[in-house]
Amino acid sequence: TTLEQLNLTLNLCGLRTVIRHINEVETGEKQLCQDLKEYFGSSYYIILNYWRQYEDEKTGEYTESGHFSLVGGYTLTKYQLLILDTQQPDFSHHWIDLKHLVLLMSKIDDESKKPRGYLIVNKKPDT
């Protein structure tokens, strides 16, 4: 699933989204900080799409893939973000350095040929 595909799915489910691709690390970092300050903790959710690699503790094999997870919190004093990992119970929720996360979100998605990034999601206003 690409960021664009998830964006479309959420729109079809009646949610409003803003898609942010991390085209360049420094400007992406500034934009993410601005979006966290503006949107986090209100009626908005932020879904991250980032590249991750890990070693399977049982087999010792390395896995590399794109991944989606929710932002659970952040602290700009420590410059960290809390990832609510969607692959429970294999991976626990964890804090990650914001600069490192932005670097992982700047990796190109092989399917879409675009950089990864994040979605800002909220409910469309009632009409």
Coordinates of N, CA and C in Angstrom, one line a residue:
T1 N 0.8 -1.2 0.0 CA 0.0 0.0 0.0 C 0.9 1.2 0.0
T2 N 0.6 2.2 -0.9 CA 1.3 3.4 -0.9 C 0.6 4.5 -0.1
L3 N 1.3 5.6 0.1 CA 0.7 6.7 0.8 C -0.5 7.3 0.1
E4 N -0.4 7.3 -1.3 CA -1.6 7.7 -2.1 C -2.8 6.8 -2.0
Q5 N -2.5 5.5 -2.0 CA -3.6 4.5 -1.9 C -4.3 4.6 -0.5
L6 N -3.5 4.8 0.6 CA -4.2 5.0 1.9 C -4.9 6.3 1.9
N7 N -4.4 7.3 1.3 CA -5.1 8.6 1.3 C -6.4 8.5 0.6
L8 N -6.5 7.8 -0.6 CA -7.7 7.6 -1.3 C -8.7 6.8 -0.5
T9 N -8.2 5.7 0.1 CA -9.1 4.9 0.9 C -9.8 5.7 2.1
L10 N -9.0 6.5 2.7 CA -9.5 7.3 3.8 C -10.5 8.3 3.3
N11 N -10.2 8.9 2.1 CA -11.2 9.8 1.5 C -12.5 9.2 1.2
L12 N -12.4 7.9 0.6 CA -13.6 7.2 0.3 C -14.4 6.8 1.5
C13 N -13.8 6.7 2.7 CA -14.4 6.4 4.0 C -15.0 7.7 4.6
G14 N -14.9 8.8 3.9 CA -15.5 10.0 4.5 C -14.6 10.9 5.3
L15 N -13.3 10.6 5.3 CA -12.3 11.4 6.1 C -11.6 12.4 5.2
R16 N -11.2 13.5 5.8 CA -10.5 14.5 5.1 C -9.0 14.3 5.4
T17 N -8.2 14.4 4.4 CA -6.7 14.2 4.6 C -5.9 15.2 3.9
V18 N -4.7 15.4 4.4 CA -3.7 16.2 3.8 C -2.5 15.3 3.7
I19 N -1.9 15.2 2.5 CA -0.8 14.3 2.2 C 0.5 15.1 2.2
R20 N 1.5 14.6 2.9 CA 2.8 15.3 2.9 C 3.9 14.3 2.6
H21 N 4.5 14.6 1.4 CA 5.7 13.8 1.0 C 6.9 14.5 1.6
I22 N 7.9 13.7 2.0 CA 9.2 14.2 2.5 C 10.1 14.2 1.4
N23 N 10.1 15.3 0.6 CA 11.0 15.4 -0.6 C 12.4 15.8 -0.2
E24 N 12.6 16.5 0.9 CA 13.9 17.0 1.3 C 13.9 16.9 2.8
V25 N 14.9 16.4 3.4 CA 14.9 16.1 4.9 C 14.7 17.4 5.7
E26 N 15.5 18.4 5.4 CA 15.5 19.6 6.3 C 14.1 20.3 6.2
T27 N 13.6 20.5 5.0 CA 12.3 21.2 4.9 C 11.2 20.2 5.4
G28 N 11.3 18.9 5.2 CA 10.3 18.0 5.7 C 10.3 18.0 7.2
E29 N 11.4 18.1 7.9 CA 11.5 18.2 9.3 C 10.8 19.4 9.9
K30 N 11.0 20.5 9.2 CA 10.4 21.8 9.7 C 8.8 21.6 9.5
Q31 N 8.4 21.1 8.4 CA 7.0 20.9 8.1 C 6.3 20.0 9.1
L32 N 7.0 18.9 9.4 CA 6.4 17.9 10.4 C 6.3 18.6 11.8
C33 N 7.3 19.3 12.2 CA 7.2 20.0 13.5 C 6.1 21.0 13.5
Q34 N 5.9 21.8 12.4 CA 4.8 22.7 12.3 C 3.5 22.0 12.4
D35 N 3.4 20.9 11.6 CA 2.1 20.1 11.6 C 1.8 19.5 13.0
L36 N 2.8 19.0 13.7 CA 2.6 18.5 15.0 C 2.1 19.5 16.0
K37 N 2.6 20.7 15.9 CA 2.2 21.8 16.8 C 0.8 22.2 16.4
E38 N 0.4 22.3 15.1 CA -0.9 22.7 14.7 C -2.0 21.7 14.9
Y39 N -1.7 20.4 14.6 CA -2.8 19.5 14.5 C -2.8 18.4 15.6
F40 N -1.7 18.1 16.2 CA -1.7 17.0 17.1 C -2.4 17.3 18.4
G41 N -3.2 16.4 18.9 CA -4.0 16.6 20.1 C -5.3 17.3 19.9
S42 N -5.6 17.6 18.7 CA -7.0 18.1 18.4 C -7.8 17.0 17.9
S43 N -8.6 17.3 16.9 CA -9.4 16.2 16.3 C -8.7 15.5 15.1
Y44 N -7.4 15.7 15.0 CA -6.7 15.2 13.9 C -5.8 14.1 14.3
Y45 N -5.5 13.2 13.4 CA -4.5 12.1 13.6 C -3.4 12.2 12.5
I46 N -2.3 11.8 12.8 CA -1.2 11.8 11.9 C -0.7 10.3 11.7
I47 N -0.8 9.9 10.4 CA -0.3 8.5 10.1 C 1.0 8.6 9.3
L48 N 2.0 8.0 9.8 CA 3.3 8.0 9.2 C 3.5 6.9 8.2
N49 N 4.2 7.1 7.2 CA 4.7 6.1 6.2 C 6.2 6.2 6.1
Y50 N 6.9 5.2 6.7 CA 8.3 5.3 6.7 C 8.9 3.9 6.3
W51 N 10.2 4.0 6.0 CA 11.0 2.8 5.7 C 11.6 2.2 7.0
R52 N 11.5 0.9 7.1 CA 12.1 0.4 8.3 C 12.8 -0.9 8.0
Q53 N 13.8 -1.2 8.8 CA 14.5 -2.5 8.6 C 14.7 -3.0 10.0
Y54 N 14.7 -4.3 10.2 CA 14.8 -4.9 11.5 C 15.3 -6.4 11.3
E55 N 15.8 -6.9 12.4 CA 16.3 -8.3 12.4 C 15.2 -9.1 13.2
D56 N 14.8 -10.2 12.6 CA 13.9 -11.1 13.2 C 14.6 -11.9 14.3
E57 N 14.2 -11.7 15.6 CA 14.9 -12.3 16.7 C 14.9 -13.8 16.6
K58 N 13.9 -14.4 16.0 CA 13.8 -15.9 15.9 C 14.7 -16.5 14.8
T59 N 14.7 -15.8 13.6 CA 15.4 -16.4 12.5 C 16.7 -15.7 12.2
G60 N 16.9 -14.5 12.7 CA 18.1 -13.7 12.5 C 18.1 -13.1 11.1
E61 N 17.0 -13.2 10.4 CA 17.0 -12.6 9.0 C 16.6 -11.1 9.1
Y62 N 17.1 -10.3 8.2 CA 16.7 -8.9 8.1 C 15.6 -8.7 7.2
T63 N 14.7 -7.8 7.6 CA 13.5 -7.5 6.8 C 13.6 -6.0 6.6
E64 N 13.3 -5.6 5.3 CA 13.2 -4.1 5.0 C 11.9 -3.9 4.2
S65 N 11.2 -2.9 4.7 CA 9.9 -2.7 4.0 C 9.3 -1.3 4.5
G66 N 8.3 -0.9 3.7 CA 7.6 0.3 4.1 C 6.6 -0.1 5.2
H67 N 6.2 0.9 6.0 CA 5.4 0.7 7.2 C 4.5 1.9 7.5
F68 N 3.3 1.6 8.0 CA 2.4 2.7 8.5 C 2.2 2.6 10.0
S69 N 2.3 3.7 10.7 CA 1.9 3.7 12.1 C 1.4 5.1 12.5
L70 N 0.7 5.2 13.6 CA 0.2 6.4 14.1 C 1.1 7.1 15.0
V71 N 1.0 8.5 15.0 CA 1.8 9.3 16.0 C 1.0 9.2 17.3
G72 N 1.6 8.8 18.4 CA 1.0 8.8 19.7 C 1.3 9.9 20.6
G73 N 2.4 10.7 20.3 CA 2.8 11.8 21.1 C 4.1 12.4 20.5
Y74 N 4.5 13.5 21.0 CA 5.8 14.1 20.6 C 6.3 15.0 21.7
T75 N 7.6 15.2 21.7 CA 8.2 16.2 22.6 C 9.3 16.9 21.7
L76 N 9.1 18.2 21.5 CA 10.0 19.0 20.8 C 11.2 19.4 21.7
T77 N 11.1 19.3 23.0 CA 12.2 19.6 23.9 C 13.3 18.5 23.7
K78 N 12.8 17.2 23.6 CA 13.8 16.1 23.4 C 13.9 15.7 21.9
Y79 N 13.1 16.4 21.1 CA 13.0 16.2 19.6 C 12.7 14.7 19.3
Q80 N 11.7 14.2 19.9 CA 11.3 12.8 19.7 C 9.8 12.7 19.4
L81 N 9.5 11.6 18.8 CA 8.1 11.3 18.5 C 7.7 9.9 18.9
L82 N 6.5 9.7 19.5 CA 6.1 8.4 19.9 C 5.3 7.7 18.8
I83 N 5.8 6.6 18.4 CA 5.2 5.8 17.3 C 4.3 4.7 18.0
L84 N 3.0 4.7 17.7 CA 2.1 3.7 18.1 C 2.1 2.6 17.0
D85 N 3.0 1.6 17.2 CA 3.2 0.7 16.1 C 2.0 -0.2 15.9
T86 N 1.7 -0.3 14.6 CA 0.5 -1.0 14.2 C 0.7 -2.5 14.1
Q87 N 2.0 -3.0 14.2 CA 2.3 -4.4 14.1 C 2.5 -5.0 15.5
Q88 N 1.5 -4.8 16.4 CA 1.5 -5.4 17.7 C 1.1 -6.8 17.6
P89 N 1.6 -7.7 18.4 CA 2.5 -7.5 19.5 C 4.0 -7.7 19.1
D90 N 4.3 -7.8 17.8 CA 5.7 -8.0 17.4 C 6.5 -6.8 17.7
F91 N 6.0 -5.6 17.6 CA 6.7 -4.4 17.9 C 6.0 -3.5 18.9
S92 N 6.6 -3.1 19.9 CA 6.0 -2.3 20.9 C 6.0 -0.8 20.4
H93 N 5.2 0.0 21.1 CA 5.2 1.4 20.8 C 6.6 1.9 21.3
H94 N 7.1 2.9 20.6 CA 8.5 3.4 20.9 C 8.7 4.9 20.5
W95 N 9.6 5.5 21.2 CA 10.1 6.8 20.8 C 11.1 6.7 19.8
I96 N 11.1 7.7 18.9 CA 12.2 7.8 17.8 C 12.6 9.2 17.7
D97 N 13.9 9.4 17.4 CA 14.4 10.7 17.1 C 13.8 11.3 15.9
L98 N 13.3 12.5 16.0 CA 12.6 13.1 14.9 C 13.4 13.2 13.6
K99 N 14.7 13.6 13.7 CA 15.5 13.7 12.5 C 15.7 12.3 11.8
H100 N 15.8 11.3 12.6 CA 16.0 9.9 12.1 C 14.7 9.5 11.4
L101 N 13.5 9.8 12.0 CA 12.2 9.4 11.4 C 12.0 10.1 10.1
V102 N 12.4 11.4 10.0 CA 12.2 12.2 8.8 C 13.1 11.6 7.7
L103 N 14.3 11.2 8.0 CA 15.1 10.5 7.1 C 14.5 9.2 6.5
L104 N 13.9 8.4 7.4 CA 13.2 7.2 7.0 C 12.0 7.5 6.2
M105 N 11.3 8.6 6.4 CA 10.1 9.0 5.6 C 10.5 9.6 4.2
S106 N 11.8 10.0 4.1 CA 12.2 10.5 2.8 C 12.6 9.5 1.8
K107 N 12.7 8.2 2.2 CA 13.0 7.1 1.3 C 11.9 6.9 0.2
I108 N 12.4 6.6 -1.0 CA 11.4 6.5 -2.1 C 10.7 5.2 -2.0
D109 N 9.4 5.2 -2.2 CA 8.5 4.1 -2.2 C 8.7 3.4 -3.6
D110 N 9.0 2.2 -3.6 CA 9.3 1.5 -4.9 C 8.0 1.4 -5.8
E111 N 6.9 1.4 -5.2 CA 5.6 1.2 -6.0 C 5.2 2.6 -6.6
S112 N 5.2 3.6 -5.7 CA 4.7 4.9 -6.2 C 5.8 5.8 -6.9
K113 N 7.0 5.4 -6.6 CA 8.2 6.2 -7.1 C 8.2 7.6 -6.5
K114 N 7.6 7.8 -5.4 CA 7.6 9.1 -4.6 C 8.2 8.8 -3.3
P115 N 8.7 9.9 -2.6 CA 9.1 9.8 -1.2 C 7.9 9.4 -0.3
R116 N 8.3 8.7 0.7 CA 7.2 8.4 1.7 C 6.9 9.7 2.5
G117 N 6.1 9.7 3.5 CA 5.8 10.9 4.3 C 4.7 10.6 5.3
Y118 N 3.7 11.4 5.4 CA 2.6 11.2 6.4 C 1.3 11.8 5.9
L119 N 0.3 11.4 6.6 CA -1.1 11.9 6.3 C -1.6 12.6 7.6
I120 N -2.2 13.7 7.4 CA -2.9 14.4 8.5 C -4.4 14.1 8.2
V121 N -5.1 13.5 9.2 CA -6.4 12.9 8.9 C -7.4 13.5 10.0
N122 N -8.6 13.9 9.5 CA -9.7 14.2 10.4 C -11.0 14.0 9.7
K123 N -12.1 14.1 10.5 CA -13.4 13.8 10.0 C -13.9 15.0 9.2
K124 N -14.5 14.8 8.1 CA -15.1 15.9 7.4 C -16.2 16.5 8.2
P125 N -16.4 17.9 8.1 CA -17.4 18.5 8.9 C -18.8 18.0 8.4
D126 N -19.7 17.9 9.4 CA -21.1 17.5 9.1 C -21.7 18.5 8.2
T127 N -22.5 18.1 7.2 CA -23.1 19.1 6.3 C -24.6 19.1 6.6

